[in-house]
Amino acid sequence: MNLKQLSKMLELSQTTVSRALNGYPEVSEETRRRVMDAAKRHGYRPNPSARRLATGKAGMIGYVLPTGAAVDIDPHFVEFLSGLGDYARGHELDLVLSPADAAEEETTYRRVVANKQVDALYISAPRRADRRIALVHQLGIPFIVHGRSEGLDFDYPFIDIDNEGAFHDATRLFVQLGHRRVGLINGDDTQTFAIFRERGVSRALASSGLALEPRHVRSAVMTEENGYRAARSLLETADAPTAIVCSSLHMSLGVVRAVRDLNLSIPGDVSLISHDDVFPWLKPENFPVPLSTTRSSIRAAGARVAERLAARISGLEDGARGEVWPVDLVVRGSIAGARQVV
């Protein structure tokens, strides 16, 4: 079915149908829904070249993909893309990945925007005063940041979870259970999510007159092996933490293995709370001891990024609105009162 046939069937002009399919704000929501339903029912897909000529839009969301081993194996990134792809597929959007190493990221952003390859970009894993955000803001293309940066002198649109609040609440629970030595196994501490998480742990401890000791903090790329090494190095010290907050369910797999290898137990010797990104294939309740978590769906975040990018492309959203999602604290069997130290 082509556009002319679809328009005739719906008794609408081709212009109205085209605008409904491409998200123009002057089309009513009722008409847009009617057109989208009919297009889906009859298998209509707009020709990309014709759409670009008619609307000036490519129907593409872009992402400049940092290259490197850590990115290739990161399951958080894959889960995020799954959510983004779920939304994009149902709304006639495609995703373009442009690989770039660290030295060529800026050049790649400029090329993608100059070539009009995409209608909008998203940026992930922001760092302090992130130059990518400043550049894309300057280039004038619609964009969304997944996460937040600090140290920029302008506002920008973003979606983030309350990392500081989540790790504050987890640590406060440990303190309420009598723990005085709390360890943190964090992600890459150059990224702002990890900075916020450490800040949350420190704030909760400070509220009770305690401190997050530097010797009780480990930071690394969030893999099982790094979780294992971090837990071993923390638990083999004389003043080992009696409770650990961990930044990733995958790192927690390593923590559990380290505890077992040291002939310790969870929660008898060490209590554990992990951040859980709600992976369908790795569930905290299936750990040897069901794992307490701070819970948020990264797949849902991917879908929301795509939804807001589609709105920005069509003109339904503008400005620099930020979203910060609350995080649930789910208590399971991996925490207990602090053991008595003689």
Coordinates of C-alpha atoms in Angstrom, one line a residue:
M1 CA 0.0 0.0 0.0
N2 CA 1.3 3.4 -0.9
L3 CA 0.5 6.8 0.6
K4 CA -2.1 7.6 -2.0
Q5 CA -4.0 4.4 -1.3
L6 CA -3.7 4.8 2.5
S7 CA -5.1 8.4 2.2
K8 CA -8.0 7.3 0.0
M9 CA -8.9 4.5 2.4
L10 CA -8.9 6.9 5.4
E11 CA -10.7 9.7 3.4
L12 CA -7.9 12.1 4.4
S13 CA -5.5 14.2 2.3
Q14 CA -2.1 12.8 1.6
T15 CA -0.6 15.8 3.4
T16 CA -2.6 15.1 6.5
V17 CA -1.6 11.4 6.5
S18 CA 2.0 12.2 5.9
R19 CA 2.0 14.7 8.7
A20 CA 0.3 12.3 11.1
L21 CA 2.9 9.6 10.3
N22 CA 5.8 12.0 10.9
G23 CA 4.5 13.4 14.2
Y24 CA 3.6 17.0 13.2
P25 CA 2.0 18.8 16.1
E26 CA -0.8 20.4 14.1
V27 CA -2.4 16.9 13.6
S28 CA -4.9 15.9 16.3
E29 CA -4.0 13.0 18.5
E30 CA -7.2 11.2 17.4
T31 CA -6.2 11.5 13.7
R32 CA -2.6 10.5 14.4
R33 CA -3.8 7.4 16.2
R34 CA -6.2 6.5 13.4
V35 CA -3.5 6.9 10.7
M36 CA -0.9 5.0 12.7
D37 CA -3.3 2.1 13.4
A38 CA -4.3 1.9 9.7
A39 CA -0.7 2.0 8.5
K40 CA 0.3 -0.8 10.9
R41 CA -2.8 -2.9 10.0
H42 CA -2.0 -2.6 6.3
G43 CA 1.7 -2.9 6.4
Y44 CA 2.4 0.7 5.2
R45 CA 5.9 2.0 5.6
P46 CA 6.9 5.4 4.2
N47 CA 9.8 5.4 1.7
P48 CA 12.8 6.9 3.6
S49 CA 13.9 9.0 0.6
A50 CA 10.4 10.3 0.0
R51 CA 10.0 11.1 3.7
R52 CA 13.2 13.0 3.8
L53 CA 12.2 15.0 0.7
A54 CA 8.7 15.7 2.0
T55 CA 9.5 16.5 5.7
G56 CA 13.2 17.2 5.8
K57 CA 13.5 14.5 8.4
A58 CA 15.5 11.2 8.1
G59 CA 13.5 9.3 10.7
M60 CA 16.7 8.4 12.4
I61 CA 18.0 8.6 16.0
G62 CA 21.8 8.8 16.2
Y63 CA 24.3 7.5 18.8
V64 CA 28.1 8.0 18.7
L65 CA 29.3 4.7 20.0
P66 CA 32.6 4.8 21.9
T67 CA 34.7 1.8 20.9
G68 CA 36.6 -0.4 23.3
A69 CA 36.3 -3.8 25.0
A70 CA 34.4 -2.4 28.0
V71 CA 31.6 -1.0 25.8
D72 CA 31.4 -4.2 23.7
I73 CA 30.6 -6.4 26.7
D74 CA 28.5 -4.0 28.7
P75 CA 25.1 -5.6 29.3
H76 CA 23.7 -2.4 30.7
F77 CA 24.2 -0.7 27.3
V78 CA 22.6 -3.7 25.4
E79 CA 19.5 -3.6 27.7
F80 CA 19.2 0.2 27.2
L81 CA 19.3 -0.2 23.5
S82 CA 16.6 -2.9 23.7
G83 CA 14.3 -0.5 25.3
L84 CA 15.1 2.3 22.9
G85 CA 14.6 -0.1 20.0
D86 CA 11.3 -1.3 21.3
Y87 CA 9.9 2.2 21.2
A88 CA 11.6 3.2 17.9
R89 CA 10.3 0.1 16.1
G90 CA 6.7 1.0 16.9
H91 CA 7.0 4.6 15.9
E92 CA 8.7 4.4 12.4
L93 CA 12.1 5.4 13.8
D94 CA 15.5 3.8 13.1
L95 CA 18.7 3.9 15.1
V96 CA 22.1 4.8 13.6
L97 CA 25.3 3.9 15.4
S98 CA 28.5 5.7 14.5
P99 CA 31.5 4.1 16.1
A100 CA 34.3 6.4 17.2
D101 CA 37.4 6.1 19.4
A102 CA 38.0 8.7 22.1
A103 CA 40.3 10.9 19.9
E104 CA 37.7 11.2 17.1
E105 CA 34.4 11.6 19.1
E106 CA 34.1 15.3 18.4
T107 CA 34.8 14.9 14.7
T108 CA 32.2 12.2 14.5
Y109 CA 29.5 14.3 16.1
R110 CA 30.3 17.1 13.7
R111 CA 30.2 14.8 10.7
V112 CA 26.9 13.2 11.7
V113 CA 25.2 16.5 12.2
A114 CA 26.7 18.1 9.1
N115 CA 25.6 15.2 6.9
K116 CA 22.0 15.4 8.3
Q117 CA 22.2 11.6 8.8
V118 CA 19.9 11.8 11.9
D119 CA 17.2 14.0 13.3
A120 CA 18.3 13.7 16.9
L121 CA 21.0 12.3 19.1
Y122 CA 21.3 10.8 22.5
I123 CA 24.3 10.8 24.8
S124 CA 25.0 8.3 27.5
A125 CA 27.5 7.8 30.4
P126 CA 28.2 11.5 30.9
R127 CA 31.2 12.8 32.8
R128 CA 31.7 16.0 34.7
A129 CA 31.5 19.1 32.4
D130 CA 31.0 16.7 29.5
R131 CA 32.3 18.2 26.2
R132 CA 30.0 16.1 24.1
I133 CA 27.0 17.7 25.7
A134 CA 28.4 21.2 25.1
L135 CA 29.2 20.4 21.5
V136 CA 25.8 18.9 20.6
H137 CA 24.1 21.9 22.3
Q138 CA 26.2 24.2 20.2
L139 CA 25.5 22.3 17.0
G140 CA 21.8 22.9 17.5
I141 CA 20.4 19.3 16.9
P142 CA 17.7 17.9 19.2
F143 CA 19.2 15.6 21.8
I144 CA 18.7 13.9 25.2
V145 CA 21.3 12.9 27.7
H146 CA 20.8 9.6 29.5
G147 CA 22.3 10.6 32.9
R148 CA 23.5 14.0 34.1
S149 CA 26.7 16.0 33.9
E150 CA 27.8 18.6 36.4
G151 CA 29.9 21.7 35.8
L152 CA 28.2 23.0 32.6
D153 CA 27.0 26.6 32.4
F154 CA 23.7 25.8 30.5
D155 CA 20.6 23.6 31.0
Y156 CA 20.0 20.6 28.8
P157 CA 17.3 17.8 28.5
F158 CA 18.1 14.6 30.3
I159 CA 16.7 11.5 31.9
D160 CA 18.3 10.0 35.0
I161 CA 17.6 8.0 38.1
D162 CA 18.1 9.3 41.6
N163 CA 21.5 7.6 42.1
E164 CA 22.4 9.6 45.1
G165 CA 19.0 9.0 46.8
A166 CA 19.1 5.3 46.0
F167 CA 22.6 4.7 47.6
H168 CA 21.7 7.1 50.5
D169 CA 18.7 5.0 51.3
A170 CA 20.6 1.7 51.1
T171 CA 23.4 3.0 53.4
R172 CA 20.9 4.4 55.8
L173 CA 19.3 1.0 56.2
F174 CA 22.7 -0.5 56.9
V175 CA 23.3 2.1 59.6
Q176 CA 19.9 1.4 61.1
L177 CA 20.9 -2.3 61.3
G178 CA 24.0 -1.3 63.3
H179 CA 26.7 -1.4 60.6
R180 CA 29.5 1.1 61.2
R181 CA 31.9 0.0 58.5
V182 CA 30.2 0.3 55.1
G183 CA 32.1 -0.5 51.8
L184 CA 31.2 0.8 48.3
I185 CA 32.0 -1.2 45.2
N186 CA 31.3 1.4 42.5
G187 CA 31.4 1.8 38.8
D188 CA 33.8 4.0 36.8
D189 CA 34.3 7.0 39.2
T190 CA 34.9 9.4 36.3
Q191 CA 31.3 9.1 35.3
T192 CA 28.7 11.1 37.1
F193 CA 26.4 8.3 38.1
A194 CA 29.2 6.8 40.2
I195 CA 30.0 10.3 41.7
F196 CA 26.3 10.6 42.7
R197 CA 26.3 7.1 44.2
E198 CA 29.4 7.7 46.4
R199 CA 27.9 11.0 47.4
G200 CA 24.8 9.2 48.6
V201 CA 26.7 6.7 50.7
S202 CA 28.8 9.5 52.3
R203 CA 25.8 11.6 53.1
A204 CA 24.0 8.7 54.8
L205 CA 27.0 7.9 56.9
A206 CA 27.7 11.5 57.8
S207 CA 24.1 11.8 59.1
S208 CA 25.1 9.3 61.8
G209 CA 28.5 10.8 62.5
L210 CA 30.3 8.2 60.4
A211 CA 32.5 8.5 57.3
L212 CA 33.0 6.6 54.1
E213 CA 36.7 5.7 54.4
P214 CA 38.7 5.8 51.2
R215 CA 40.1 2.4 52.0
H216 CA 36.6 1.0 51.9
V217 CA 35.9 2.2 48.3
R218 CA 36.6 0.4 45.0
S219 CA 35.8 1.7 41.5
A220 CA 36.0 -0.2 38.2
V221 CA 34.2 -1.1 35.0
M222 CA 31.1 -3.0 36.1
T223 CA 31.9 -6.7 35.4
E224 CA 31.8 -9.8 37.5
E225 CA 35.5 -10.2 37.6
N226 CA 36.0 -6.6 38.8
G227 CA 33.4 -7.2 41.5
Y228 CA 35.3 -10.3 42.6
R229 CA 38.6 -8.5 42.8
A230 CA 37.1 -5.5 44.6
A231 CA 35.3 -7.7 47.2
R232 CA 38.5 -9.8 47.9
S233 CA 40.5 -6.6 48.4
L234 CA 37.9 -5.2 50.8
L235 CA 37.2 -8.4 52.8
E236 CA 40.8 -9.5 53.3
T237 CA 41.7 -6.3 55.3
A238 CA 41.8 -6.2 59.1
D239 CA 38.9 -3.7 59.4
A240 CA 36.8 -5.2 56.6
P241 CA 33.4 -3.7 55.9
T242 CA 30.5 -5.5 57.5
A243 CA 28.2 -4.3 54.8
I244 CA 28.7 -3.5 51.1
V245 CA 26.7 -1.4 48.6
C246 CA 27.5 -2.5 45.1
S247 CA 26.8 -0.6 41.9
S248 CA 25.9 -3.5 39.6
L249 CA 24.1 -6.8 39.7
H250 CA 26.9 -8.2 37.5
M251 CA 29.6 -7.0 40.0
S252 CA 27.5 -8.7 42.8
L253 CA 28.0 -12.0 41.1
G254 CA 31.7 -11.5 41.7
V255 CA 31.1 -10.3 45.3
V256 CA 29.1 -13.5 46.1
R257 CA 31.9 -15.6 44.6
A258 CA 34.6 -13.8 46.7
V259 CA 32.6 -14.2 49.9
R260 CA 32.3 -17.9 49.2
D261 CA 36.1 -18.3 48.4
L262 CA 36.9 -16.6 51.7
N263 CA 34.7 -19.0 53.6
L264 CA 32.4 -16.1 54.7
S265 CA 28.7 -15.9 54.4
I266 CA 26.0 -13.5 53.3
P267 CA 24.5 -12.0 55.4
G268 CA 26.2 -13.7 58.4
D269 CA 29.6 -12.0 57.8
V270 CA 28.8 -9.3 55.3
S271 CA 25.5 -7.8 54.2
L272 CA 25.0 -6.8 50.6
I273 CA 22.8 -4.5 48.6
S274 CA 23.3 -4.1 44.9
H275 CA 21.9 -1.8 42.3
D276 CA 19.6 -3.8 40.0
D277 CA 18.8 -2.8 36.4
V278 CA 16.0 -5.3 36.2
F279 CA 17.6 -7.7 33.7
P280 CA 15.2 -10.4 32.5
W281 CA 17.9 -13.0 32.5
L282 CA 19.6 -12.2 35.9
K283 CA 17.2 -11.9 38.8
P284 CA 18.3 -10.9 42.3
E285 CA 15.9 -13.3 43.9
N286 CA 17.7 -16.2 42.2
F287 CA 21.1 -15.5 43.9
P288 CA 22.2 -18.1 46.5
V289 CA 20.9 -15.7 49.1
P290 CA 18.1 -13.5 47.5
L291 CA 19.8 -10.1 47.0
S292 CA 18.5 -6.8 48.3
T293 CA 18.5 -4.2 45.6
T294 CA 18.0 -0.6 44.6
R295 CA 15.8 -1.2 41.6
S296 CA 15.3 0.7 38.3
S297 CA 14.7 -0.5 34.8
I298 CA 17.3 0.6 32.3
R299 CA 15.2 -0.9 29.5
A300 CA 12.3 1.5 30.5
A301 CA 14.9 4.4 30.5
G302 CA 15.8 3.5 26.9
A303 CA 12.2 3.5 25.8
R304 CA 11.6 6.9 27.5
V305 CA 14.7 8.4 25.8
A306 CA 13.3 7.3 22.4
E307 CA 9.9 8.7 23.3
R308 CA 11.2 12.1 24.2
L309 CA 13.5 12.2 21.2
A310 CA 10.5 11.5 18.9
A311 CA 8.7 14.3 20.6
R312 CA 11.6 16.7 20.1
I313 CA 11.9 15.7 16.4
S314 CA 8.2 16.4 15.8
G315 CA 8.2 19.7 17.8
L316 CA 6.0 18.4 20.6
E317 CA 8.8 19.0 23.1
D318 CA 11.4 21.7 23.4
G319 CA 13.4 23.3 26.1
A320 CA 15.8 21.7 28.7
R321 CA 13.5 19.7 30.9
G322 CA 15.2 17.1 33.1
E323 CA 13.6 13.9 34.5
V324 CA 14.9 12.2 37.7
W325 CA 13.3 8.9 38.4
P326 CA 12.9 7.6 42.0
V327 CA 14.5 4.3 42.7
D328 CA 12.9 1.5 44.7
L329 CA 14.7 -0.2 47.6
V330 CA 13.7 -3.9 47.7
V331 CA 14.7 -5.8 50.8
R332 CA 15.5 -9.5 50.6
G333 CA 17.7 -12.0 52.5
S334 CA 21.1 -10.5 51.9
I335 CA 21.1 -8.1 54.8
A336 CA 21.1 -8.5 58.5
G337 CA 22.2 -6.7 61.7
A338 CA 25.9 -6.1 62.1
R339 CA 27.8 -8.9 63.7
Q340 CA 29.3 -8.2 67.1
V341 CA 33.1 -7.4 66.8
V342 CA 35.0 -8.4 69.9

